[in-house]
mmCIF file of C-alpha atoms in Angstrom:
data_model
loop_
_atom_site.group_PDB
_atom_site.id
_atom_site.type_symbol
_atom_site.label_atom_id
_atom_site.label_comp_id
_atom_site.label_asym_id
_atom_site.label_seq_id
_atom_site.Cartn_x
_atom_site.Cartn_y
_atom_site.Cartn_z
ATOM 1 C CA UNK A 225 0.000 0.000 0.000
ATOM 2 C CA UNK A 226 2.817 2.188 -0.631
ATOM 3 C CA UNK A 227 3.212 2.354 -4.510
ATOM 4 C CA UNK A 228 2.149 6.285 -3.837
ATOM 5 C CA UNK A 229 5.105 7.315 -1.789
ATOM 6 C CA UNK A 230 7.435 6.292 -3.955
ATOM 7 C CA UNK A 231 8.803 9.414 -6.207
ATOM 8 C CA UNK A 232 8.953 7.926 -9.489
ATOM 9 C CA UNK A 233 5.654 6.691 -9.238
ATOM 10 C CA UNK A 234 3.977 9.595 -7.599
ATOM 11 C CA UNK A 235 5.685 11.568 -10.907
ATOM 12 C CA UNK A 236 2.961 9.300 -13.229
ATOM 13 C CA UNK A 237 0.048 9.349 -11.276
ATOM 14 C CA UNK A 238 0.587 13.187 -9.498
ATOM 15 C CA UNK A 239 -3.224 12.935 -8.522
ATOM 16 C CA UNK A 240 -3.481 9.157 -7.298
ATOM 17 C CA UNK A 241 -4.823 9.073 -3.349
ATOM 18 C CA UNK A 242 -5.919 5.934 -1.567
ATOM 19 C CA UNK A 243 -8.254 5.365 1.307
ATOM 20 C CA UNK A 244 -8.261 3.365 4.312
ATOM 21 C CA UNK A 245 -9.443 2.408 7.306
ATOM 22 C CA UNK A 246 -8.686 -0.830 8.906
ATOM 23 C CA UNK A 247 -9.751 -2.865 11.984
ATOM 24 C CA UNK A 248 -8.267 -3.877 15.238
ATOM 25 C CA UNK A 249 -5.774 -6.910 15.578
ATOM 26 C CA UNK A 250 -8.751 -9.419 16.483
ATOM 27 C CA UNK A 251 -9.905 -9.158 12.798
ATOM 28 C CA UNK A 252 -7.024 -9.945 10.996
ATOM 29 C CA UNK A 253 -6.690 -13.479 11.900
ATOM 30 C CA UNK A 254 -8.120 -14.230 8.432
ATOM 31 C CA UNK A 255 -5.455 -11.583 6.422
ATOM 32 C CA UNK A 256 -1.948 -12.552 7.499
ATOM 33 C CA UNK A 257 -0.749 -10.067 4.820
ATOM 34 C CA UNK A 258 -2.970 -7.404 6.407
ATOM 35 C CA UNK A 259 -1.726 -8.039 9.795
ATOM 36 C CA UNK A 260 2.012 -7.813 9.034
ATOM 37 C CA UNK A 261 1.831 -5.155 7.133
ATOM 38 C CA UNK A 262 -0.054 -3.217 9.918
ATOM 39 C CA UNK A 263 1.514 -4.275 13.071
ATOM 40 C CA UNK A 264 5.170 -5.277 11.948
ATOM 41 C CA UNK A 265 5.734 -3.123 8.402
ATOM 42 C CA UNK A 266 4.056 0.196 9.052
ATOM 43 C CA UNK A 267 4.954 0.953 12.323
ATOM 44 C CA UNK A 268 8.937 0.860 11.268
ATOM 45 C CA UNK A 269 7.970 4.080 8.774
ATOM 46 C CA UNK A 270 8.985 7.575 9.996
ATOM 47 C CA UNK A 271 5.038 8.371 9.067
ATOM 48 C CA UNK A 272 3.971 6.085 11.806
ATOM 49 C CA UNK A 273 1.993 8.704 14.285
ATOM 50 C CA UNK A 274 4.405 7.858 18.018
ATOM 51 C CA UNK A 275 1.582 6.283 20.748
ATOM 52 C CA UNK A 276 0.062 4.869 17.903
ATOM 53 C CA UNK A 277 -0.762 1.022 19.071
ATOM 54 C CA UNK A 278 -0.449 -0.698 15.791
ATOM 55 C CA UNK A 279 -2.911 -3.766 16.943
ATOM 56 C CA UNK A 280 -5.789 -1.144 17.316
ATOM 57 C CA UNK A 281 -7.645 0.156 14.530
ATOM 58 C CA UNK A 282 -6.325 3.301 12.319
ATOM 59 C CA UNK A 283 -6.346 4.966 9.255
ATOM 60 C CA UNK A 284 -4.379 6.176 6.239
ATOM 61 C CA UNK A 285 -4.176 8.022 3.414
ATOM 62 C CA UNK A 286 -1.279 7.845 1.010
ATOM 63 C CA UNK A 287 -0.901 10.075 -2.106
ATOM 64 C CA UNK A 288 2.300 11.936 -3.379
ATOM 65 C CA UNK A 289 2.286 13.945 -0.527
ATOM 66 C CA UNK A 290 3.524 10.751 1.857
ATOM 67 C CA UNK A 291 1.940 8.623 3.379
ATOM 68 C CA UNK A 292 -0.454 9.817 6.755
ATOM 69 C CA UNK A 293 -1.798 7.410 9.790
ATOM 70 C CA UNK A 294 -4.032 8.264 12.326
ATOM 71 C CA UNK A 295 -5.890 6.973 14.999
ATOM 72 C CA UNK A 296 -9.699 6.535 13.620
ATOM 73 C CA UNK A 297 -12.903 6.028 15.563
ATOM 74 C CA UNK A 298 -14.889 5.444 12.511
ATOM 75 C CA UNK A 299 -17.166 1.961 12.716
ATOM 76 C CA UNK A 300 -16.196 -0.804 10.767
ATOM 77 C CA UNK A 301 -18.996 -2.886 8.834
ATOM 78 C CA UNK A 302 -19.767 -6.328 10.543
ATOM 79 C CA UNK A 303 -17.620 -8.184 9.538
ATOM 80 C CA UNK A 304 -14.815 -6.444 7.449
ATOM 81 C CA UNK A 305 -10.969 -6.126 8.160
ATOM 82 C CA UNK A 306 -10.471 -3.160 5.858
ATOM 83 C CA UNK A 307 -12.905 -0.309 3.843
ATOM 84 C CA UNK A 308 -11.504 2.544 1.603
ATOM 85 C CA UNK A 309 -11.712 4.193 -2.081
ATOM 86 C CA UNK A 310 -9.650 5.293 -4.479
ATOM 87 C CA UNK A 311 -9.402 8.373 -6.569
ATOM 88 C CA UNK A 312 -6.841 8.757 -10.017
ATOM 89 C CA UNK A 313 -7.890 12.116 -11.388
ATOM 90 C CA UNK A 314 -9.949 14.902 -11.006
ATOM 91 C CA UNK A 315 -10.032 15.544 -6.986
ATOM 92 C CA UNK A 316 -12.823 14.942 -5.019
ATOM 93 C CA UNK A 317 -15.285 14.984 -7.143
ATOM 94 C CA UNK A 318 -13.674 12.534 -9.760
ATOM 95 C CA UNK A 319 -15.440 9.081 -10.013
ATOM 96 C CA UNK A 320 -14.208 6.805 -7.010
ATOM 97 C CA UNK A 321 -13.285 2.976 -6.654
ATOM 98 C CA UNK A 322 -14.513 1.823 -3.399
ATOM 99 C CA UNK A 323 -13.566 -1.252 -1.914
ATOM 100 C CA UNK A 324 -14.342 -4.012 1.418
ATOM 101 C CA UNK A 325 -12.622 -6.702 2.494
ATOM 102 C CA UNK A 326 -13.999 -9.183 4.867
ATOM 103 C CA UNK A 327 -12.039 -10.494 8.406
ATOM 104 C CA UNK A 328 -11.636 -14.133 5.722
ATOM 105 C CA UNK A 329 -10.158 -12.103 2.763
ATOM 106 C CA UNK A 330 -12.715 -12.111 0.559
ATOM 107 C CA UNK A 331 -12.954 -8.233 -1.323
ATOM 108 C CA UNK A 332 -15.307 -6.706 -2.967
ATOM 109 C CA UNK A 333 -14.809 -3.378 -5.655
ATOM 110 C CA UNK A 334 -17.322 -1.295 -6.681
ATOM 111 C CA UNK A 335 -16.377 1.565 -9.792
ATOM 112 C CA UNK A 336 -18.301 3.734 -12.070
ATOM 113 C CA UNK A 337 -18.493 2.963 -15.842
ATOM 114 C CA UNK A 338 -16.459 6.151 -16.402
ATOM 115 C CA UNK A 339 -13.483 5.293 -13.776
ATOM 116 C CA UNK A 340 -10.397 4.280 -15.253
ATOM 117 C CA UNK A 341 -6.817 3.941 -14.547
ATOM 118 C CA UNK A 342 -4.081 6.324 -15.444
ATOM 119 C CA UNK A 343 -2.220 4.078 -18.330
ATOM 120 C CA UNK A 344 1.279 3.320 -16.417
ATOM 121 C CA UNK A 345 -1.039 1.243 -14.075
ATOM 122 C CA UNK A 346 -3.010 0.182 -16.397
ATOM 123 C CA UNK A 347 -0.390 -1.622 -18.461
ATOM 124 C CA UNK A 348 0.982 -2.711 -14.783
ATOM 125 C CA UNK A 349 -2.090 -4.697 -14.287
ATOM 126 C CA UNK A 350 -2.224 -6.078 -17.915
ATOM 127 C CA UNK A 351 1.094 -7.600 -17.315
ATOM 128 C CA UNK A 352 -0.541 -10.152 -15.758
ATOM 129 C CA UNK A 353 -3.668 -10.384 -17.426
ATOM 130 C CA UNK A 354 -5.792 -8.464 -14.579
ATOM 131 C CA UNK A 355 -7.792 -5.810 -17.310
ATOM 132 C CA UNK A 356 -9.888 -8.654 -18.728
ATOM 133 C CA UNK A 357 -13.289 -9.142 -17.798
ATOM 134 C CA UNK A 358 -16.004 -12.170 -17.205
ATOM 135 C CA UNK A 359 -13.169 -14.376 -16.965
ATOM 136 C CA UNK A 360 -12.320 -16.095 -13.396
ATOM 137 C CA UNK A 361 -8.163 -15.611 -12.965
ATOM 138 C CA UNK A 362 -5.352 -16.916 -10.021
ATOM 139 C CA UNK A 363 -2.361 -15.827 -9.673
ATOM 140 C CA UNK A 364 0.760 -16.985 -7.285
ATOM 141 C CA UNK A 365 1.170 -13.650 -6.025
ATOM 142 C CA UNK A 366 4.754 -14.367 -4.863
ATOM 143 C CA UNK A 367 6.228 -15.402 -8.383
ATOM 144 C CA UNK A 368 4.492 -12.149 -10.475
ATOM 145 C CA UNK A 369 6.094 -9.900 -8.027
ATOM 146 C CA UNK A 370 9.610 -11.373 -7.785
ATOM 147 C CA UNK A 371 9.589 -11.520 -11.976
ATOM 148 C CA UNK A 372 7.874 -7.637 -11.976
ATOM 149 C CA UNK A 373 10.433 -6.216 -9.751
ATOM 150 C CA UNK A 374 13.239 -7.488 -10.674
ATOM 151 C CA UNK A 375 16.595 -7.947 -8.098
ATOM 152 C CA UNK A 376 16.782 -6.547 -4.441
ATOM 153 C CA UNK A 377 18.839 -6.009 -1.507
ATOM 154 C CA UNK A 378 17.763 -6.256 1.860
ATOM 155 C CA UNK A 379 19.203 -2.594 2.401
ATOM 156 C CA UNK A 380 16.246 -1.548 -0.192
ATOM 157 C CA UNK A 381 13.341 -0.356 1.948
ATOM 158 C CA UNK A 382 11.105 -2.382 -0.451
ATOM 159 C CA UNK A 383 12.666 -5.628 -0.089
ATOM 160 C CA UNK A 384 10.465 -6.578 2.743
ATOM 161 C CA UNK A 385 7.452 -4.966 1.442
ATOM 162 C CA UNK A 386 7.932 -7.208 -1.998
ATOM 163 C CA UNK A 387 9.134 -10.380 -0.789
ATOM 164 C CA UNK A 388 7.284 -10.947 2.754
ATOM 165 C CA UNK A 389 3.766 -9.124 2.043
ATOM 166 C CA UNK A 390 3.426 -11.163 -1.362
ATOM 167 C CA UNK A 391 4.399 -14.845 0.315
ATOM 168 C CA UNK A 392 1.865 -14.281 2.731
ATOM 169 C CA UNK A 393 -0.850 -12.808 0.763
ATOM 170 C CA UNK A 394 -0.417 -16.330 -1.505
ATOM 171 C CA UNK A 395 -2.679 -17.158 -4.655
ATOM 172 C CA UNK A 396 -5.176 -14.634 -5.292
ATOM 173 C CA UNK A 397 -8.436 -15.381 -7.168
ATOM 174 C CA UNK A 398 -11.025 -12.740 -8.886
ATOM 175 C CA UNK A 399 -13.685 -12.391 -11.033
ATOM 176 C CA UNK A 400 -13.820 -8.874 -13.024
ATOM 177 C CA UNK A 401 -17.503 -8.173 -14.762
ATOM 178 C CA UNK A 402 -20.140 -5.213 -14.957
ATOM 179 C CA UNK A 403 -22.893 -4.935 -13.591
ATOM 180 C CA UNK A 404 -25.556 -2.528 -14.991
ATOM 181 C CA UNK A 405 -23.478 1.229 -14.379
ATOM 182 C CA UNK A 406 -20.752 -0.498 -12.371
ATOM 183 C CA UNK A 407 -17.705 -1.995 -12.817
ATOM 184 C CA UNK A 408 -17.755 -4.988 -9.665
ATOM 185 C CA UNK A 409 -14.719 -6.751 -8.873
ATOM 186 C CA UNK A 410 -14.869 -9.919 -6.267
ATOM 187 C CA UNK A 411 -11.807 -11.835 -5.105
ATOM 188 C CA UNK A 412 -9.832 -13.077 -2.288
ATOM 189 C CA UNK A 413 -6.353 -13.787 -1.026
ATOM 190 C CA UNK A 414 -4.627 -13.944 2.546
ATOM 191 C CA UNK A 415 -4.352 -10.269 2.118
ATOM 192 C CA UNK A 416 -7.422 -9.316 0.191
ATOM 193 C CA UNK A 417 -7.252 -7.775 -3.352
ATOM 194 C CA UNK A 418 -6.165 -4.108 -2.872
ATOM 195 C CA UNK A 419 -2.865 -4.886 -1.090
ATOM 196 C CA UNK A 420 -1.875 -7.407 -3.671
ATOM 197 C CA UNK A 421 -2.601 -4.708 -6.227
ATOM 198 C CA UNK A 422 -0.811 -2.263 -5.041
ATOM 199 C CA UNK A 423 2.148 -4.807 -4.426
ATOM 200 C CA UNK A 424 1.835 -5.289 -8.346
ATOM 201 C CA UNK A 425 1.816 -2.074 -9.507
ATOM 202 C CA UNK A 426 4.611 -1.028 -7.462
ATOM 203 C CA UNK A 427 7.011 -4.067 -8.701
ATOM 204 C CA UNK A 428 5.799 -3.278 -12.184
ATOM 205 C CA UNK A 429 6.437 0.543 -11.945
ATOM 206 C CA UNK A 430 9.530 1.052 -9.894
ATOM 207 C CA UNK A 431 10.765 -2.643 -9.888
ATOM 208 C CA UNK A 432 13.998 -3.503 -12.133
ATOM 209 C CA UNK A 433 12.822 -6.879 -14.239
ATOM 210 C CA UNK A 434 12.097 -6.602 -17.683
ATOM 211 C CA UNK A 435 9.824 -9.910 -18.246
ATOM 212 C CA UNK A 436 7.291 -9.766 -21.158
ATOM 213 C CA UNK A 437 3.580 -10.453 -19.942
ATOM 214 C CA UNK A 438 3.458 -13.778 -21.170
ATOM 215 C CA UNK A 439 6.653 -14.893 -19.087
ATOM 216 C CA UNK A 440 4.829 -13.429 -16.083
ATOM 217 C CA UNK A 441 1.629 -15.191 -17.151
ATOM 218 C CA UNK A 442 3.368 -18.235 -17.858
ATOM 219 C CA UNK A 443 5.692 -18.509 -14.358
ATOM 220 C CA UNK A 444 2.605 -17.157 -12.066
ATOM 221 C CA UNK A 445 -0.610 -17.909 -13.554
ATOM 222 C CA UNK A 446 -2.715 -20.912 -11.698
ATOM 223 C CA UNK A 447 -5.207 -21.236 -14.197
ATOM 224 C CA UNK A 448 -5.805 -21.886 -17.863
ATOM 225 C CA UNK A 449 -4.013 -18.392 -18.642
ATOM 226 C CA UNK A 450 -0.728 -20.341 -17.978
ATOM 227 C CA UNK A 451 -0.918 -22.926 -20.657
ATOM 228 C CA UNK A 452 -1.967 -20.578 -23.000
ATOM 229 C CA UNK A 453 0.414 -17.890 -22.238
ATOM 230 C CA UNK A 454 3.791 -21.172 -23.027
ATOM 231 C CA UNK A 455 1.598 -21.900 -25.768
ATOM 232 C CA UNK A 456 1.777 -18.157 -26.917
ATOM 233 C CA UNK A 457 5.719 -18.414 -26.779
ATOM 234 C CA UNK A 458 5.624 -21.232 -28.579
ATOM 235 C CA UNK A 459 4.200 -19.166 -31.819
ATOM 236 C CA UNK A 460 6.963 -20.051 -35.146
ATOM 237 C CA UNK A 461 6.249 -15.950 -35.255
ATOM 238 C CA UNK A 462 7.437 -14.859 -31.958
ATOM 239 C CA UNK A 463 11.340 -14.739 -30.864
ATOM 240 C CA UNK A 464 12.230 -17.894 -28.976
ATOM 241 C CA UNK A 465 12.339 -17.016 -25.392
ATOM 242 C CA UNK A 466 15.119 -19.622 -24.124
ATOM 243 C CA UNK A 467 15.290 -18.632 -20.938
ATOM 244 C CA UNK A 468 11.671 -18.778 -19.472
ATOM 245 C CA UNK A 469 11.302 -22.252 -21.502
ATOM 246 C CA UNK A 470 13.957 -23.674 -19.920
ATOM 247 C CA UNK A 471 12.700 -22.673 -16.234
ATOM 248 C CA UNK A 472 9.370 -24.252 -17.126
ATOM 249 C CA UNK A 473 10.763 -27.408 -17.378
ATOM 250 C CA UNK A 474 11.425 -27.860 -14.134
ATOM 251 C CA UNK A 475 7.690 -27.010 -13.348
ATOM 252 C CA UNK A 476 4.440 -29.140 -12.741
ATOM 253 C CA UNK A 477 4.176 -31.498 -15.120
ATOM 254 C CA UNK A 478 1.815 -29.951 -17.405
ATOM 255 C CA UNK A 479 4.100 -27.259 -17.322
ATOM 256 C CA UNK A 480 6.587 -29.349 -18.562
ATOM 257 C CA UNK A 481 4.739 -30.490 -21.367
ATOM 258 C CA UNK A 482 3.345 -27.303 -22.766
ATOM 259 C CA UNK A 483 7.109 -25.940 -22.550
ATOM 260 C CA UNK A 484 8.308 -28.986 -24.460
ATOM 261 C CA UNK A 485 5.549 -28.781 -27.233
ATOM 262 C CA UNK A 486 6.686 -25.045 -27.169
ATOM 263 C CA UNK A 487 10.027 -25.367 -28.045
ATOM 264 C CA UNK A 488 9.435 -28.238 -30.400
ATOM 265 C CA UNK A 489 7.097 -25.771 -32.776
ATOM 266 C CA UNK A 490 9.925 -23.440 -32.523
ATOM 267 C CA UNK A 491 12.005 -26.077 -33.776
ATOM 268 C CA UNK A 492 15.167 -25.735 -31.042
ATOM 269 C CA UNK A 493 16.737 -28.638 -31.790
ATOM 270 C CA UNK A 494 19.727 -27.649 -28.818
ATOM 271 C CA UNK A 495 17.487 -27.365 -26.558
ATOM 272 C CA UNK A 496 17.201 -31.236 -26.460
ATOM 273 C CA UNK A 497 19.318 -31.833 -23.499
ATOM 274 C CA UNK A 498 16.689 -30.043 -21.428
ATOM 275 C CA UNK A 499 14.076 -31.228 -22.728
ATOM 276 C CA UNK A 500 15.433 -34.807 -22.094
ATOM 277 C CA UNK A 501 16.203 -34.012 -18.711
ATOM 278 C CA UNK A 502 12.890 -32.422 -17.849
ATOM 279 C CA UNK A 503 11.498 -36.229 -18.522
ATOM 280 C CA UNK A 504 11.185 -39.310 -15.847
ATOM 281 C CA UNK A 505 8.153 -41.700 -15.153
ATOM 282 C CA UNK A 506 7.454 -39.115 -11.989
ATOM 283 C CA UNK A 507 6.426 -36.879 -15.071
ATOM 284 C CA UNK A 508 4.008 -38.958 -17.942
ATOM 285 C CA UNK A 509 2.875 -35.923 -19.408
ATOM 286 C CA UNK A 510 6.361 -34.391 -19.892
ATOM 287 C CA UNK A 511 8.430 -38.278 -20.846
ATOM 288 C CA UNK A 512 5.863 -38.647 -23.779
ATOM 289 C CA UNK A 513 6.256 -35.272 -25.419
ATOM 290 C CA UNK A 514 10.011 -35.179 -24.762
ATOM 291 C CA UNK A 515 10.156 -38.648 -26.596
ATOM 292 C CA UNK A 516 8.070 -36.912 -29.282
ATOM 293 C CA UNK A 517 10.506 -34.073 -28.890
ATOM 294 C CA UNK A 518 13.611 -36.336 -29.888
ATOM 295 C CA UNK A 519 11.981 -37.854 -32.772
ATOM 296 C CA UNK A 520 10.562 -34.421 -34.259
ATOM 297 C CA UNK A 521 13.915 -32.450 -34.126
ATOM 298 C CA UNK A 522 16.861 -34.983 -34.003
ATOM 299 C CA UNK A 523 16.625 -34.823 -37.605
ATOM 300 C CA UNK A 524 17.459 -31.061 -37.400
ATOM 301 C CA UNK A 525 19.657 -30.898 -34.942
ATOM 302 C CA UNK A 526 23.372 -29.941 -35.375
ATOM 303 C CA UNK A 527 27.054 -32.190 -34.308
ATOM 304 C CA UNK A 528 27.096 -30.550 -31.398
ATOM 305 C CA UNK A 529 23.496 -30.753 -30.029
ATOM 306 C CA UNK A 530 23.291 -34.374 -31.558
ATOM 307 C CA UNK A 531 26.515 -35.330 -29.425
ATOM 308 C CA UNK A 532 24.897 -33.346 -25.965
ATOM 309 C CA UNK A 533 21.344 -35.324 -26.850
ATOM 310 C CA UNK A 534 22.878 -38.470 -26.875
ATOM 311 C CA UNK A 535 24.954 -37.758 -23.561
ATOM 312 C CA UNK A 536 21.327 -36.745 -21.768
ATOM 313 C CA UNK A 537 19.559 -39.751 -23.236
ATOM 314 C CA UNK A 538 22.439 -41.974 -21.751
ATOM 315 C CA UNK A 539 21.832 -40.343 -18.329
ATOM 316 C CA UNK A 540 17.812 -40.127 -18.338
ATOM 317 C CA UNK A 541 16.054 -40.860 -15.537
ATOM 318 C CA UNK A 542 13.344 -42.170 -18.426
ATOM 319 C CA UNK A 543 13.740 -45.992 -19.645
ATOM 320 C CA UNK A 544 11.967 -45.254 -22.381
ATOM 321 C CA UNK A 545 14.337 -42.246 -23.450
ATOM 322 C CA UNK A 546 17.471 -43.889 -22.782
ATOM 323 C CA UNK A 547 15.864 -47.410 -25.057
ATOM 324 C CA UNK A 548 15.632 -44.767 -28.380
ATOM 325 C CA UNK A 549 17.620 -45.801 -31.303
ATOM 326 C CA UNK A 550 18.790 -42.357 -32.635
ATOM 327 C CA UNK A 551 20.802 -43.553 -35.211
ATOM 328 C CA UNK A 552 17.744 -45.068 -36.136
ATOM 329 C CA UNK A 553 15.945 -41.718 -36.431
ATOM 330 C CA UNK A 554 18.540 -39.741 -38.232
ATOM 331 C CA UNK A 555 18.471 -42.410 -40.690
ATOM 332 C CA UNK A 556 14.741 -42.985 -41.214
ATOM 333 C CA UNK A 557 14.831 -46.637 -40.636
ATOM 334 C CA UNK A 558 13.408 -45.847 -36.917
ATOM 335 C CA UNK A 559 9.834 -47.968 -35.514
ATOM 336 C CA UNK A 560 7.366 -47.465 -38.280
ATOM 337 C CA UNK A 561 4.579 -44.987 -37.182
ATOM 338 C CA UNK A 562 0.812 -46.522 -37.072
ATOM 339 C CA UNK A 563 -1.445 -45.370 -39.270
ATOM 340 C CA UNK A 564 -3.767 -42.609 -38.195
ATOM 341 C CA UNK A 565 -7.384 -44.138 -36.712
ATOM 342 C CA UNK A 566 -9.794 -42.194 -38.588
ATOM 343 C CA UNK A 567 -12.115 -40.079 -37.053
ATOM 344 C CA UNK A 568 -15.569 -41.593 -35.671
ATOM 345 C CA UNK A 569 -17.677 -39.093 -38.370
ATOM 346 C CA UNK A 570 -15.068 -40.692 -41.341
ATOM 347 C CA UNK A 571 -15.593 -44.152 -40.141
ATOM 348 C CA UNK A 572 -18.996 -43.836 -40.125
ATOM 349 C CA UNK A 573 -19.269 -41.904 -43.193
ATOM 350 C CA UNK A 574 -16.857 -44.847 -44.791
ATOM 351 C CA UNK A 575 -19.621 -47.368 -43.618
ATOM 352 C CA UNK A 576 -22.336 -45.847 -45.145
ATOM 353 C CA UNK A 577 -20.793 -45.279 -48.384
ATOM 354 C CA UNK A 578 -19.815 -49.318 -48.629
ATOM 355 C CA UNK A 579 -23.595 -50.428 -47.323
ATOM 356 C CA UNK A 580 -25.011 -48.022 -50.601
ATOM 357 C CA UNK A 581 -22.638 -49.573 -52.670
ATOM 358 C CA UNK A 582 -23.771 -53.048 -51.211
ATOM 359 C CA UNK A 583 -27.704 -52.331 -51.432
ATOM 360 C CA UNK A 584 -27.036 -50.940 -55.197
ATOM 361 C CA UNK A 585 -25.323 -54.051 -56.489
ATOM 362 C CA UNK A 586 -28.067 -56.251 -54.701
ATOM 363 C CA UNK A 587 -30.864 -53.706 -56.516
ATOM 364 C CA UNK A 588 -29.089 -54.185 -60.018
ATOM 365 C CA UNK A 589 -28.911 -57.784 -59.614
ATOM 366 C CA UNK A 590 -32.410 -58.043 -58.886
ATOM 367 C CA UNK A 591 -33.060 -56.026 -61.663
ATOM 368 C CA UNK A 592 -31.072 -58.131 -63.927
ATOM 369 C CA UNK A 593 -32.977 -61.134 -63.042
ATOM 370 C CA UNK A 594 -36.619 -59.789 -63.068
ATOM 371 C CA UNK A 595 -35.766 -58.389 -66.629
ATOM 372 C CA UNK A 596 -34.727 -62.293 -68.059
ATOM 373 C CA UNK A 597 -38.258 -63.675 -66.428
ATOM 374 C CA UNK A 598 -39.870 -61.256 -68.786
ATOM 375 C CA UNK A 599 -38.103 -61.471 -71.403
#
């Protein structure tokens, strides 16, 4: 929640203020990200007011002024750990985001059709797919931020802030839609939805990585978006992208495979080796399409990746990787590929055609004979 006091982003988004009022200690039980950041984090600022008991309830307001935290006797609703809004533009009177999160995490945004987001943050957000609507997303909140923002030191006074808040705010999960003149946003994490936002945009904005959107999406995406994002950098139009390839391979399995079938489209024969080693019977998914792998681009493949192929398929943890007869392949005299089962709608088509051939020749014979009893 402190994206605002930093100077370079303040410079983009001069007119940005945020919101908030948050409940005692006893409601945060449910928001371990929300707790630390209120009773361990903020009370190590210079802007933290001195009596201030940082287990009792408070407020702030941060804008490119600084950040200010008072003492605050307003009610809570039943329920909720954290209330607030959030204006962009135009003062006071501009449209406002307002937001709740519940003591369990759960958060709920309500916006005007006419709100919007200056574009740095904007594009911040799109990095990992967060601008789309009607479709359910998850993200591993830890592994966005550490790709957004790049390499830190613990000396940097947002080291904490972007390694600790983030691990214990976890996976969060949110649906984006409209309903009638509003824009309603409905999530949840271990530290609702506003602080992981605003852990986002700052590692996007001020952080010192340089991933594209679809590395992000691939390494911290938990839902569909993932496999289509390796899929995406799998494209025969798009630059190979080695390096976030390679570190899928050592994910989930179906990680594993997509990144395999990825780099087999983009035809990168020396990437073999890691592909081979990315393979064992602990992985199905990710054995079978590296055994596809071999056969698709040993053909192509170079002395020297040939000669580092065969020195990973002697060391595979995969029997059926270390039993393939290369020399086989690269000579075309390999295991004879099955025919291709035709479809169900071609078989049946098939069928049909041979019964109308059968019932035809039956007809003409019949016809044959009735015409030599009249004759």
């Amino acid at each position: 929640m402190l994206w605002l006091a930093c100077p370079g982003i303040a410079q983009r988004v001069p007119d940005a203020h945020l919101y908030a009022a948050v409940a005692a200690s006893e409601h945060r039980g449910g928001v371990p990200a929300i707790a630390w950041l209120c009773e361990e984090y903020l009370p190590t600022l210079a802007a933290w007011p001195a009596g201030l008991d940082p287990r009792g309830p408070f407020s702030l307001h941060l804008s490119h002024d600084g950040i200010h935290i008072a003492a605050t006797a307003v009610s809570m609703p039943a329920g909720a750990v954290a209330f607030g809004s959030c204006v962009f533009e135009g003062g006071a009177d501009a449209p406002q985001l307002v937001w709740r999160c519940a003591s369990d995490g759960r958060e709920e945004w309500f916006a005007p059709t006419d709100f919007a987001l200056p574009t740095d943050l904007h594009d911040a957000l799109a990095t990992i797919g967060a601008d789309a609507l009607d479709v359910p997303r998850t993200v591993q909140l830890p592994v966005a931020i550490a790709h957004l923002a790049g390499i830190s030191v613990d000396t940097d006074p947002r080291s904490a802030l972007l390694r600790l808040a983030p691990a214990l705010c976890g996976e969060a999960t949110w649906l984006a839609e409209r309903r009638g003149t509003r824009l309603h946003v409905c999530g949840r994490s271990d530290g609702g939805l506003m602080l992981p936002t605003t852990l986002l945009i700052l590692a996007a904005l001020d952080g010192s990585g340089e991933p594209t959107p679809l590395a992000v999406r691939a390494f911290a995406a938990r839902d569909g978006d993932r496999t289509e994002a390796t899929r995406q950098l799998g494209r025969p139009d798009r630059a190979l992208d080695r390096d976030t390839l390679r570190a899928l391979l050592v994910g989930e399995d179906h990680a594993r495979l997509t990144a395999i079938d990825a780099l087999s489209r983009q035809h990168a024969a020396a990437e073999l080796p890691h592909i081979i080693a990315a393979a064992d019977e602990r992985h199905p998914l990710a054995e079978l399409a590296a055994i596809d792998a071999v056969k698709r681009l040993w053909p192509i493949a170079d002395a020297d990746a040939r000669q580092a192929t065969r020195r990973a398929l002697f060391h595979s943890a995969s029997p059926r990787l270390r039993g393939l007869d290369v020399d086989a392949l690269a000579t075309g005299h390999g295991t004879p590929v099955p025919p291709r089962a035709l479809p169900a709608r071609a078989r049946l088509v098939l069928a049909l055609g041979l019964l109308a051939l059968g019932l035809f020749w039956l007809w003409r014979r019949e016809h044959h004979r009735l015409g030599l009893q009249h004759a």
